[in-house]
Tab-separated table of C-alpha atoms in Angstrom:
chain	number	residue	atom	x	y	z
A	1	ASP	CA	0.192	0.196	0.157
A	2	ALA	CA	1.205	3.231	-0.720
A	3	GLY	CA	-0.418	4.978	2.174
A	4	VAL	CA	-2.234	7.892	2.174
A	5	ILE	CA	-2.181	10.081	-0.971
A	6	GLN	CA	-2.522	14.030	-1.370
A	7	SER	CA	-2.103	16.132	-4.170
A	8	PRO	CA	-0.746	17.862	-5.667
A	9	ARG	CA	2.043	18.020	-3.557
A	10	HIS	CA	2.455	21.540	-3.970
A	11	GLU	CA	-0.041	24.484	-4.961
A	12	VAL	CA	0.627	28.390	-5.774
A	13	THR	CA	-2.146	30.225	-6.238
A	14	GLU	CA	-3.295	34.282	-6.473
A	15	MET	CA	-5.477	35.473	-4.082
A	16	GLY	CA	-9.435	34.746	-4.791
A	17	GLN	CA	-8.594	31.486	-6.779
A	18	GLU	CA	-10.175	28.241	-6.234
A	19	VAL	CA	-8.264	25.789	-5.016
A	20	THR	CA	-8.635	22.162	-4.284
A	21	LEU	CA	-6.733	19.513	-2.506
A	22	ARG	CA	-7.131	15.776	-2.766
A	23	CYS	CA	-6.784	13.103	-0.806
A	24	LYS	CA	-6.958	9.047	-1.424
A	25	PRO	CA	-6.796	7.370	1.716
A	26	ILE	CA	-5.866	3.980	2.806
A	27	SER	CA	-8.109	1.082	1.439
A	28	GLY	CA	-9.924	-0.104	4.075
A	29	HIS	CA	-9.956	2.798	6.341
A	30	ASP	CA	-13.257	4.067	7.604
A	31	TYR	CA	-11.644	7.910	8.922
A	32	LEU	CA	-10.151	10.820	7.340
A	33	PHE	CA	-8.691	13.857	8.547
A	34	TRP	CA	-8.332	16.985	6.932
A	35	TYR	CA	-5.220	19.222	9.303
A	36	ARG	CA	-4.189	22.373	8.534
A	37	GLN	CA	-0.205	23.004	9.342
A	38	THR	CA	0.833	26.821	10.505
A	39	MET	CA	3.993	27.915	12.080
A	40	MET	CA	1.976	29.673	14.522
A	41	ARG	CA	-1.036	27.080	15.256
A	42	GLY	CA	0.932	24.385	14.847
A	43	LEU	CA	-1.031	21.195	13.635
A	44	GLU	CA	-5.117	22.089	13.583
A	45	LEU	CA	-7.833	19.599	12.326
A	46	LEU	CA	-10.100	20.974	9.938
A	47	ILE	CA	-12.988	18.109	9.503
A	48	TYR	CA	-13.258	14.561	9.943
A	49	PHE	CA	-15.580	11.937	8.232
A	50	ASN	CA	-16.908	8.410	9.144
A	51	ASN	CA	-17.545	6.068	6.439
A	52	ASN	CA	-17.774	9.244	3.827
A	53	VAL	CA	-20.115	11.199	6.565
A	54	PRO	CA	-18.569	14.402	7.528
A	55	ILE	CA	-18.793	14.198	11.529
A	56	ASP	CA	-17.223	17.115	12.783
A	57	ASP	CA	-16.134	20.410	10.425
A	58	SER	CA	-15.798	22.282	13.552
A	59	GLY	CA	-12.780	23.505	12.770
A	60	MET	CA	-12.765	24.291	9.206
A	61	PRO	CA	-12.304	28.340	9.360
A	62	GLU	CA	-14.556	29.813	7.550
A	63	ASP	CA	-17.217	28.814	5.090
A	64	ARG	CA	-14.574	29.606	1.951
A	65	PHE	CA	-13.435	25.913	3.436
A	66	SER	CA	-15.364	23.199	2.454
A	67	ALA	CA	-14.513	19.274	2.635
A	68	LYS	CA	-16.106	16.632	0.467
A	69	MET	CA	-16.088	12.457	0.821
A	70	PRO	CA	-18.196	11.383	-2.497
A	71	ASN	CA	-17.048	7.790	-2.069
A	72	ALA	CA	-14.266	5.995	0.266
A	73	SER	CA	-11.158	5.916	-1.602
A	74	PHE	CA	-11.314	10.020	-2.332
A	75	SER	CA	-11.904	13.227	-0.711
A	76	THR	CA	-11.075	16.779	-1.415
A	77	LEU	CA	-10.736	19.858	0.308
A	78	LYS	CA	-11.639	23.091	-1.100
A	79	ILE	CA	-10.819	26.734	-0.647
A	80	GLN	CA	-12.979	29.469	-2.340
A	81	PRO	CA	-11.954	32.377	-2.986
A	82	SER	CA	-8.151	31.577	-1.403
A	83	GLU	CA	-6.423	34.287	0.406
A	84	PRO	CA	-2.984	34.486	1.546
A	85	ARG	CA	-3.427	33.751	5.264
A	86	ASP	CA	-4.906	30.322	3.851
A	87	SER	CA	-0.851	29.342	3.110
A	88	ALA	CA	-0.158	26.526	4.435
A	89	VAL	CA	0.667	22.697	4.521
A	90	TYR	CA	-2.568	20.605	4.664
A	91	PHE	CA	-2.201	17.207	5.256
A	92	CYS	CA	-4.985	14.516	5.533
A	93	ALA	CA	-4.844	10.956	7.679
A	94	SER	CA	-7.054	8.070	7.443
A	95	SER	CA	-7.183	5.455	10.283
A	96	TRP	CA	-9.347	2.770	10.641
A	97	GLY	CA	-11.213	2.252	13.978
A	98	ALA	CA	-14.477	0.943	15.870
A	99	LEU	CA	-17.328	3.413	15.829
A	100	SER	CA	-18.244	3.185	19.612
A	101	ALA	CA	-15.187	1.900	21.226
A	102	PRO	CA	-13.099	4.749	23.174
A	103	ILE	CA	-9.762	2.851	21.921
A	104	TYR	CA	-7.689	5.117	19.449
A	105	ASN	CA	-6.490	4.133	16.452
A	106	GLU	CA	-2.830	4.631	14.915
A	107	GLN	CA	-3.730	8.063	12.058
A	108	PHE	CA	-1.658	7.730	9.044
A	109	PHE	CA	-1.041	10.697	7.606
A	110	GLY	CA	0.001	11.735	3.548
A	111	PRO	CA	2.928	14.182	2.564
A	112	GLY	CA	1.103	17.068	2.360
A	113	THR	CA	0.271	19.857	0.649
A	114	ARG	CA	1.801	22.833	0.483
A	115	LEU	CA	0.081	25.738	-0.520
A	116	THR	CA	0.944	29.534	-1.306
A	117	VAL	CA	-1.563	31.790	-1.682
A	118	LEU	CA	-0.092	35.083	-3.534
B	1	ALA	CA	-11.525	22.957	26.993
B	2	GLN	CA	-8.935	20.646	25.752
B	3	ARG	CA	-5.692	21.918	24.763
B	4	VAL	CA	-2.183	20.860	24.184
B	5	THR	CA	0.908	22.682	25.113
B	6	GLN	CA	4.449	22.152	23.952
B	7	PRO	CA	6.316	25.278	25.333
B	8	GLU	CA	9.831	25.281	23.257
B	9	LYS	CA	9.797	25.626	19.590
B	10	LEU	CA	13.376	24.454	19.609
B	11	LEU	CA	15.333	22.307	21.743
B	12	SER	CA	18.999	22.304	20.705
B	13	VAL	CA	21.439	19.561	22.315
B	14	PHE	CA	24.717	17.899	21.477
B	15	LYS	CA	24.587	14.072	20.933
B	16	GLY	CA	24.850	12.059	23.702
B	17	ALA	CA	23.054	14.768	25.607
B	18	PRO	CA	20.064	13.634	27.572
B	19	VAL	CA	16.869	14.973	25.956
B	20	GLU	CA	13.444	16.299	26.951
B	21	LEU	CA	10.370	17.622	25.521
B	22	LYS	CA	7.805	18.943	27.307
B	23	CYS	CA	4.007	18.441	26.900
B	24	ASN	CA	1.139	19.671	28.888
B	25	TYR	CA	-2.237	19.029	28.582
B	26	SER	CA	-5.530	20.312	29.537
B	27	TYR	CA	-8.390	17.912	29.479
B	28	SER	CA	-11.155	17.176	32.172
B	29	GLY	CA	-11.894	13.353	31.326
B	30	SER	CA	-9.259	10.307	31.492
B	31	PRO	CA	-6.566	11.746	28.633
B	32	GLU	CA	-4.601	9.330	26.204
B	33	LEU	CA	-1.790	10.807	24.685
B	34	PHE	CA	0.836	10.079	21.742
B	35	TRP	CA	4.277	11.449	20.870
B	36	TYR	CA	4.095	12.275	16.974
B	37	VAL	CA	7.509	12.340	14.971
B	38	GLN	CA	8.020	13.842	11.224
B	39	TYR	CA	11.595	13.640	10.424
B	40	SER	CA	12.869	15.449	7.073
B	41	ARG	CA	10.924	15.290	3.752
B	42	GLN	CA	8.952	12.372	5.310
B	43	ARG	CA	5.754	12.021	7.117
B	44	LEU	CA	4.363	12.283	10.514
B	45	GLN	CA	4.311	9.492	12.112
B	46	LEU	CA	3.516	7.902	15.566
B	47	LEU	CA	6.011	7.421	18.247
B	48	LEU	CA	4.780	6.514	20.862
B	49	ARG	CA	1.489	6.450	23.179
B	50	HIS	CA	1.178	6.430	26.958
B	51	ILE	CA	-1.477	2.979	27.260
B	52	SER	CA	1.279	1.017	25.780
B	53	ARG	CA	4.348	2.184	27.889
B	54	GLU	CA	6.921	1.616	25.104
B	55	SER	CA	10.093	2.665	24.300
B	56	ILE	CA	10.810	3.519	20.692
B	57	LYS	CA	13.714	4.521	19.262
B	58	GLY	CA	15.128	5.053	23.327
B	59	PHE	CA	12.235	7.499	23.825
B	60	THR	CA	9.976	6.906	26.868
B	61	ALA	CA	6.939	9.055	27.791
B	62	ASP	CA	5.517	8.690	31.171
B	63	LEU	CA	1.670	9.866	31.579
B	64	ASN	CA	1.797	12.529	34.989
B	65	LYS	CA	-1.589	12.877	36.144
B	66	GLY	CA	-0.651	15.146	38.988
B	67	GLU	CA	1.276	17.422	36.601
B	68	THR	CA	-1.206	17.112	33.738
B	69	SER	CA	1.804	15.993	31.808
B	70	PHE	CA	3.551	13.686	29.029
B	71	HIS	CA	7.327	14.600	28.472
B	72	LEU	CA	9.421	12.635	25.428
B	73	LYS	CA	12.564	11.744	27.225
B	74	LYS	CA	15.406	9.990	25.537
B	75	PRO	CA	18.991	9.679	27.859
B	76	PHE	CA	21.172	10.171	25.079
B	77	ALA	CA	20.348	11.993	22.257
B	78	GLN	CA	20.999	10.890	18.377
B	79	GLU	CA	21.915	13.360	15.370
B	80	GLU	CA	19.114	10.996	13.855
B	81	ASP	CA	16.361	12.017	16.075
B	82	SER	CA	16.364	15.601	14.690
B	83	ALA	CA	12.667	16.083	13.589
B	84	MET	CA	9.790	17.918	14.830
B	85	TYR	CA	7.989	16.266	17.581
B	86	TYR	CA	4.239	16.600	18.183
B	87	CYS	CA	2.301	16.082	21.156
B	88	ALA	CA	-1.004	14.962	20.849
B	89	LEU	CA	-4.534	14.189	22.863
B	90	SER	CA	-7.334	12.097	22.025
B	91	SER	CA	-10.003	13.305	23.086
B	92	LEU	CA	-13.298	11.596	23.307
B	93	MET	CA	-16.339	12.902	21.601
B	94	ASN	CA	-19.545	12.695	23.211
B	95	THR	CA	-20.675	11.219	19.915
B	96	GLY	CA	-18.125	8.811	20.579
B	97	PHE	CA	-16.063	9.662	18.064
B	98	GLN	CA	-12.063	10.319	19.286
B	99	LYS	CA	-10.607	13.596	18.259
B	100	LEU	CA	-7.151	14.248	18.285
B	101	VAL	CA	-5.578	17.637	19.565
B	102	PHE	CA	-2.188	18.291	18.750
B	103	GLY	CA	0.208	20.320	20.360
B	104	THR	CA	2.570	23.229	18.217
B	105	GLY	CA	5.035	20.756	18.091
B	106	THR	CA	9.317	21.175	19.473
B	107	ARG	CA	11.980	20.919	16.621
B	108	LEU	CA	14.438	18.611	18.259
B	109	LEU	CA	18.437	19.656	16.561
B	110	VAL	CA	20.760	17.231	17.760
B	111	SER	CA	24.106	18.372	16.870
B	112	PRO	CA	27.686	15.670	17.020
């Protein structure tokens, strides 16, 4: 397994443009997470899905951000319109977990997408 | 609210010196704590979890509920330990789902 796959690895865009980040989780994993990493705030959880259903999107900073998971093997994070303060590294992670067990299951991270908004 | 604090952004030590990466947490429930590591040009990965009481690559971390700390320690640092280290808290939500809260990270630099 190639692990969690993210594309693109780097994205440079101009303010106001739409940006779409893509993620393919590890096959069989039923949780998918989107994180944002910045120097000031570290790693922040934006949203996560269980069985393709968004469970908690309280970390999504603004309405400009949206995420979808149309099927078990694909998710997107979209920013429209993008702003310079959105510049960060965006990570996708996936894990397998039992629905009701308070047992933590290791999250496996993708390589990240470095987004620069000019 | 749950929170993880890593007070040091950068920790610089010499090879062979002891290392302690500090982590404090705030959580009203029973905490599940972890250390994640990101080596240069590699993915963020789990280093160890407190519940396993394990030693990985010579690192250990003890949960101290009285001090609400989970410091990461290694008696003799190696150059290959240079990386970004994140402390994380697993927060059980009332929906039954787990949410991972990360600290801001500490960069460890081990010099020869």
